[in-house]
Coordinates of C-alpha atoms in Angstrom, one line a residue:
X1 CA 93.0 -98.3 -10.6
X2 CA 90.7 -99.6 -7.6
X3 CA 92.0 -99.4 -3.3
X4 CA 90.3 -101.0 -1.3
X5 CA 91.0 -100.5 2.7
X6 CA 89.4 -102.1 5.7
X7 CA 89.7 -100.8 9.4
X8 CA 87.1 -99.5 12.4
X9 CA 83.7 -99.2 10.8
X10 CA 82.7 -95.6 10.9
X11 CA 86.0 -93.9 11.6
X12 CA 87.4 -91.4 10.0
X13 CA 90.4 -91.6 7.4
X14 CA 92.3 -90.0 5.3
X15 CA 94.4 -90.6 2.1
X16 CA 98.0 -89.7 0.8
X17 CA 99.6 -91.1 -2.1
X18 CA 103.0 -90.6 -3.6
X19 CA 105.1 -91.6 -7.1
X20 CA 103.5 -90.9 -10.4
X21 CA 100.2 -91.3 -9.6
X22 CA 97.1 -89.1 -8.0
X23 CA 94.2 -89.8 -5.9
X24 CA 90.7 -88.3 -6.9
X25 CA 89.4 -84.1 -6.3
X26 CA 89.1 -84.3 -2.3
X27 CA 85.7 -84.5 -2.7
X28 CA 85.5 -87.6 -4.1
X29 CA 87.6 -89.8 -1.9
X30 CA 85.7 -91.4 1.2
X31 CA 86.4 -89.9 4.1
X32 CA 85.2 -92.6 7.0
X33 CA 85.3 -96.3 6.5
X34 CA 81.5 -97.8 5.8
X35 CA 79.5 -99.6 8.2
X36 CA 81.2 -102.6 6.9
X37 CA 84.7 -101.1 8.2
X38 CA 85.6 -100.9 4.1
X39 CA 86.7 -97.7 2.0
X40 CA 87.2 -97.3 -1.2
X41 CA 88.7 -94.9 -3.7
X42 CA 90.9 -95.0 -7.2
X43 CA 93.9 -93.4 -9.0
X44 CA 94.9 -92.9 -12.4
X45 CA 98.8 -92.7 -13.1
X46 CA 101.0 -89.6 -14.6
X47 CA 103.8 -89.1 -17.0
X48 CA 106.4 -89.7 -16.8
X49 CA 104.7 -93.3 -15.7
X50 CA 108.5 -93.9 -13.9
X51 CA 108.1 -93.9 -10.0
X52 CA 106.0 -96.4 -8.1
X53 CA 102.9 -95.7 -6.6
X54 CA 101.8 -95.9 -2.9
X55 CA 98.9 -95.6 -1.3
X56 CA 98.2 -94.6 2.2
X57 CA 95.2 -94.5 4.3
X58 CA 95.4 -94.1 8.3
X59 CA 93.6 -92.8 11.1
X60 CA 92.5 -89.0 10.8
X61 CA 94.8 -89.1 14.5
X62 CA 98.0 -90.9 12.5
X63 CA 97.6 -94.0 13.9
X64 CA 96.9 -97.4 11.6
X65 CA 98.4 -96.5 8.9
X66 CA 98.3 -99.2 6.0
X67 CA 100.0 -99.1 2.3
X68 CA 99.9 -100.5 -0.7
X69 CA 102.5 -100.0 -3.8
X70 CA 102.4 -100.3 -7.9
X71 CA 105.1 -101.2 -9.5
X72 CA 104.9 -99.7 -13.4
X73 CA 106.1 -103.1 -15.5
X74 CA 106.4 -100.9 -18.8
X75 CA 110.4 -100.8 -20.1
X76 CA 112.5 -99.2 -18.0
X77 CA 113.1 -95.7 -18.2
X78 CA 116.0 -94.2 -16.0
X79 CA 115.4 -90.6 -14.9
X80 CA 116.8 -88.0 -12.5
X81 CA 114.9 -85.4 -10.8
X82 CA 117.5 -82.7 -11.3
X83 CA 120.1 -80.9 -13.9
X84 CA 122.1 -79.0 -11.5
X85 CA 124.7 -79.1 -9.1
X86 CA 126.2 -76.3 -6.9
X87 CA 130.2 -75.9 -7.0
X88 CA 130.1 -75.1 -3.4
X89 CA 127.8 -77.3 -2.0
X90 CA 127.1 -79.8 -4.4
X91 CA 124.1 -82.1 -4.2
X92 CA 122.5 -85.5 -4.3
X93 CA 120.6 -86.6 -7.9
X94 CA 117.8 -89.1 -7.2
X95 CA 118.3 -91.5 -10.4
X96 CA 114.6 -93.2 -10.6
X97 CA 112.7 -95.6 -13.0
X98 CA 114.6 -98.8 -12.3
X99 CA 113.9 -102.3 -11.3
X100 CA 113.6 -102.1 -7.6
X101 CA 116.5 -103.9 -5.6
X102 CA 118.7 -104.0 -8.4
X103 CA 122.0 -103.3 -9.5
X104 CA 122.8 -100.2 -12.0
X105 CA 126.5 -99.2 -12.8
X106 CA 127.0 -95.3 -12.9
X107 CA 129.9 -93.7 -14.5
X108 CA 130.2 -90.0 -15.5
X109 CA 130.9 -89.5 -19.2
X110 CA 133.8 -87.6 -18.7
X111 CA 136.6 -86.8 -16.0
X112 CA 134.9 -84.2 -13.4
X113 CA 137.2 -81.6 -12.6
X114 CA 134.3 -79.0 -10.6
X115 CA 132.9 -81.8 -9.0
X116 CA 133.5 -85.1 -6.7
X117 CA 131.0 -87.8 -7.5
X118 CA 131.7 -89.5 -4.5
X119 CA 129.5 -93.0 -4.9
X120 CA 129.9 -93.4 -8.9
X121 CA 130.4 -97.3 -9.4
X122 CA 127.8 -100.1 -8.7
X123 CA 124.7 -99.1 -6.7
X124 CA 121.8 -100.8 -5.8
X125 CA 118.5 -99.4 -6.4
X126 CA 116.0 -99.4 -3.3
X127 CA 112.6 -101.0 -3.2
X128 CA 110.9 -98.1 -5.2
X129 CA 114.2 -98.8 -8.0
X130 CA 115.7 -95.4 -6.9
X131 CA 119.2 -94.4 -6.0
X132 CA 121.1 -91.4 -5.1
X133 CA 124.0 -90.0 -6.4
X134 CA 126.3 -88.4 -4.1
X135 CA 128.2 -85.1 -5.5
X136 CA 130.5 -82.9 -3.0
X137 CA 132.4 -79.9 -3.4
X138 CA 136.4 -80.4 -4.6
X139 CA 138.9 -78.7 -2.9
X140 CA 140.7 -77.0 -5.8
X141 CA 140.0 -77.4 -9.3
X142 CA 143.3 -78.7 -11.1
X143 CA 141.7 -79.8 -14.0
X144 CA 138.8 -77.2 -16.2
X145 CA 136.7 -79.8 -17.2
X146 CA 133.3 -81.4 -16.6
X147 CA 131.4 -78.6 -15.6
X148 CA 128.6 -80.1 -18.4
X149 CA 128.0 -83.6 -18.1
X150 CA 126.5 -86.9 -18.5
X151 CA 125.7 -89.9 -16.6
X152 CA 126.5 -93.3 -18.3
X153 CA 123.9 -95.5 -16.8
X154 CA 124.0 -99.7 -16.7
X155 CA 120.2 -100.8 -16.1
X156 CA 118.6 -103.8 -15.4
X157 CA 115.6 -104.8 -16.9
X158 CA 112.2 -106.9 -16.1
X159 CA 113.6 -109.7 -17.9
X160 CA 117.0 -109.4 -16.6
X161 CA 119.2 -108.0 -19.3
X162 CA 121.0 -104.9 -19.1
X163 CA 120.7 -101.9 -21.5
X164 CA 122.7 -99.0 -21.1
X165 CA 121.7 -95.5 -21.2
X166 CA 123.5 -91.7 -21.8
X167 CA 121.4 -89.0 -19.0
X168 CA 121.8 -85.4 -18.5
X169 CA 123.2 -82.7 -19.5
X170 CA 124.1 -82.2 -15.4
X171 CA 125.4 -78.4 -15.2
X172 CA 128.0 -77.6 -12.2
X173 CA 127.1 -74.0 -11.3
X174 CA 128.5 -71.2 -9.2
X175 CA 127.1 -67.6 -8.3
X176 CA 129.4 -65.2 -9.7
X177 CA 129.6 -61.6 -8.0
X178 CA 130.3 -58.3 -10.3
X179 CA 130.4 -54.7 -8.8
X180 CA 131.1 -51.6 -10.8
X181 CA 133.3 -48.9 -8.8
X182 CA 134.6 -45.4 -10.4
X183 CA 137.8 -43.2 -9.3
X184 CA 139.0 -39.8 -10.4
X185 CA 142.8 -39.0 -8.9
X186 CA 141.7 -35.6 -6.6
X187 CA 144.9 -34.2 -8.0
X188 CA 144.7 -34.5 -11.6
X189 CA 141.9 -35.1 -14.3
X190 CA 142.6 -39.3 -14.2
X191 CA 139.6 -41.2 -13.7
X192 CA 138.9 -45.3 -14.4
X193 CA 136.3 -47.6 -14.2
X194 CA 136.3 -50.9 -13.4
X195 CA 134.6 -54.3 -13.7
X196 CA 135.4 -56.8 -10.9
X197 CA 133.9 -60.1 -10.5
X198 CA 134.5 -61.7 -7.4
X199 CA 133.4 -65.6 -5.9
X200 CA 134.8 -67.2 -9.1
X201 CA 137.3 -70.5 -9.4
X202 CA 140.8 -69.7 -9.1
X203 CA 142.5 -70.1 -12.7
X204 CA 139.4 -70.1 -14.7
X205 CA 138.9 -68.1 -17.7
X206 CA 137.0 -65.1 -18.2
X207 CA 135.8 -63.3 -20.9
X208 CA 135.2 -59.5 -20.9
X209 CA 134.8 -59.2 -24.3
X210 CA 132.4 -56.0 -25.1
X211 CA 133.5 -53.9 -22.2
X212 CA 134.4 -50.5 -23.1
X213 CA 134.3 -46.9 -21.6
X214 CA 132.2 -44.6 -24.0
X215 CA 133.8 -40.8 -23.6
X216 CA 132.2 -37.8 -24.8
X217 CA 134.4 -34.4 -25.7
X218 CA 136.9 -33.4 -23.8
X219 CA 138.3 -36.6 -23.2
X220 CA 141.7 -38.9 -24.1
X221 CA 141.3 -42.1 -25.8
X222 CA 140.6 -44.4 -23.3
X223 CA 143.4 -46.7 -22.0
X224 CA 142.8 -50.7 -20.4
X225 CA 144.6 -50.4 -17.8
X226 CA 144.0 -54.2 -16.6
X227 CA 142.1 -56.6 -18.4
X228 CA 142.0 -60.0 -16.6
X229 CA 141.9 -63.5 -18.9
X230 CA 141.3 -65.8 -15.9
X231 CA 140.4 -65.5 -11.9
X232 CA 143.3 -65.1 -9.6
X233 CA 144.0 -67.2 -6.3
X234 CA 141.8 -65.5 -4.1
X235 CA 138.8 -66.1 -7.1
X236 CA 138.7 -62.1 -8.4
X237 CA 139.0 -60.9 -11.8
X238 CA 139.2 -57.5 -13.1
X239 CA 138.8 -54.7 -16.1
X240 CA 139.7 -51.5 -15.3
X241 CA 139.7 -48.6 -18.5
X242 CA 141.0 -45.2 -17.3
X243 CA 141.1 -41.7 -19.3
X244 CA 141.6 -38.0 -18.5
X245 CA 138.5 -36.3 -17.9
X246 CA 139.2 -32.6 -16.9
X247 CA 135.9 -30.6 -18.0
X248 CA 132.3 -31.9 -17.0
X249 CA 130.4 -32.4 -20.8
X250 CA 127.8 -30.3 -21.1
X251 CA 125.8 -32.7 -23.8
X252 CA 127.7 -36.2 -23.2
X253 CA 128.4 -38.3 -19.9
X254 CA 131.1 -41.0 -20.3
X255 CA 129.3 -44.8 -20.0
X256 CA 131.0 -47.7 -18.7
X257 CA 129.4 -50.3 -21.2
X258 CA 130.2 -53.9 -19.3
X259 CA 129.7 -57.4 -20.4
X260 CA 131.7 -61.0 -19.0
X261 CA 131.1 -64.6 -19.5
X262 CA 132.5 -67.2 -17.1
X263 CA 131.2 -71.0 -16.1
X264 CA 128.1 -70.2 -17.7
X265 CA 127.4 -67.1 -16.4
X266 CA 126.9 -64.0 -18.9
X267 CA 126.1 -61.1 -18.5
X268 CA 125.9 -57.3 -19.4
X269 CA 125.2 -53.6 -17.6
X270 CA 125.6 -50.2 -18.6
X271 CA 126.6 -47.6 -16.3
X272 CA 127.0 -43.9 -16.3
X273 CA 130.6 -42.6 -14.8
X274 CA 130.1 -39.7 -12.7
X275 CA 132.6 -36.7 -12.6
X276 CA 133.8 -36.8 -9.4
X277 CA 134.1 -40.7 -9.8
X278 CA 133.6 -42.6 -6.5
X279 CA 130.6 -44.6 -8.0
X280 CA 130.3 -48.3 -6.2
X281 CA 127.1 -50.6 -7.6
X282 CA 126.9 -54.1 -7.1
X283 CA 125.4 -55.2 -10.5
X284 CA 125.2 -59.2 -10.0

């Protein structure tokens, strides 16, 4: 599509554009207006073809600035520019694609139990049809659910009628810690391992499932000593597996073989237990 701009003949200028669109390679677009105090350039639009166009053209010293927006008239197509939403600090979705300054109902599809969306309800979209949603951090969690939702979405559009639409899946995260630590008793041949995750959400579950301490000869059957099915109060959860481990193996080195999933988090390590115990790794 064609811009025209008109300002000082002869000055120079530059260009900026924003929404689904671009402007030409650098070298293409005019960099002073003519003679005639004109400039022209074009732009061609992008996928997803959602977010209106502007273009800007001012004074290479900021000053005169002028711009000009497209509107795409296509059917409406709501989007959000992201999936994710941190437990501890939350975050605010930009839900784009609708008819500018108009109303859109949002409702999440479920009851949010990691999660406050604090400005759910009618919205009104902004001249470029956007709005943001609000999400902040909740105080406790009292109910485990929500952590994987959707957005029910009530649009308008050109013609006036309203469609609905199902968006997301939007994914309540949280960085989980895990450190591996080792200790033999100095007075006896005991010696455990243990798995602890930290940073968690009091009360959720945990799964540990696949963690096991690997002994060679010369050891007991290992014992669990703790083995934790949800985070405590203070968000920590633990395995700890323990045998009697009196004479260093010659051939074979007990493992600690460690694997958890929890609020979409998984993972796995593998670590070696020394003799003399004492080991401390932060593996996540």
């Amino acid at each position: 599509m064609d811009v025209t701009a008109k300002g000082i003949p002869n000055e120079k200028i530059k260009w900026s554009i924003t929404g689904d669109g671009v402007l030409p390679k650098e070298d293409l677009i005019p960099k002073y207006f003519d003679s005639e105090g004109f400039a022209r350039t074009k732009f061609r639009t992008i996928n997803p073809n959602t977010r209106p166009i502007t273009v800007s053209v001012e004074y290479e010293d900021g000053s005169g600035k002028a711009s000009k927006t497209a509107v795409f008239d296509g059917p409406i197509r709501p989007r959000i520019d992201r999936y994710s939403i941190s437990f501890d600090a939350g975050a605010t979705i930009e839900l784009y694609g609708l008819v500018p300054n108009s109303t859109v109902e949002v409702q999440p599809d479920q009851y949010l139990g990691y999660i406050d969306f604090v400005n759910k309800g009618t919205l009104y979209t902004d001249d470029k049809g956007s709005v943001y949603l609000n999400f902040k951090p909740v105080r406790s969690v009292t109910k485990h659910t929500g952590r994987v939702f959707k957005l029910k979405v009530k649009y308008k559009e050109w013609d006036g009628s309203y469609k609905e639409a199902l968006i997301g899946d939007i994914e309540v995260q949280k960085q989980i810690h895990a450190t591996y630590d080792s200790w033999k008793d100095p007075n006896s041949c005991y010696i455990s391992a243990t798995l602890t995750l930290s940073n968690g959400i009091a009360g959720e579950e945990v799964n540990f499932d696949g963690t096991k301490l690997i002994v060679g000869l010369g050891q007991t059957v290992p014992i669990i000593q703790r083995w934790d099915k949800k985070f405590d109060n203070s968000g920590e959860a633990k395995v700890t597996i323990s045998t009697t481990w009196c004479t260093k193996p010659a051939t074979e080195t007990p493992s600690f073989y460690m694997r958890f999933n929890t609020f979409g988090v998984s993972s796995s390590d593998t670590e070696v237990v020394s003799f003399e115990g004492g080991d401390h790794k932060k593996i996540r």
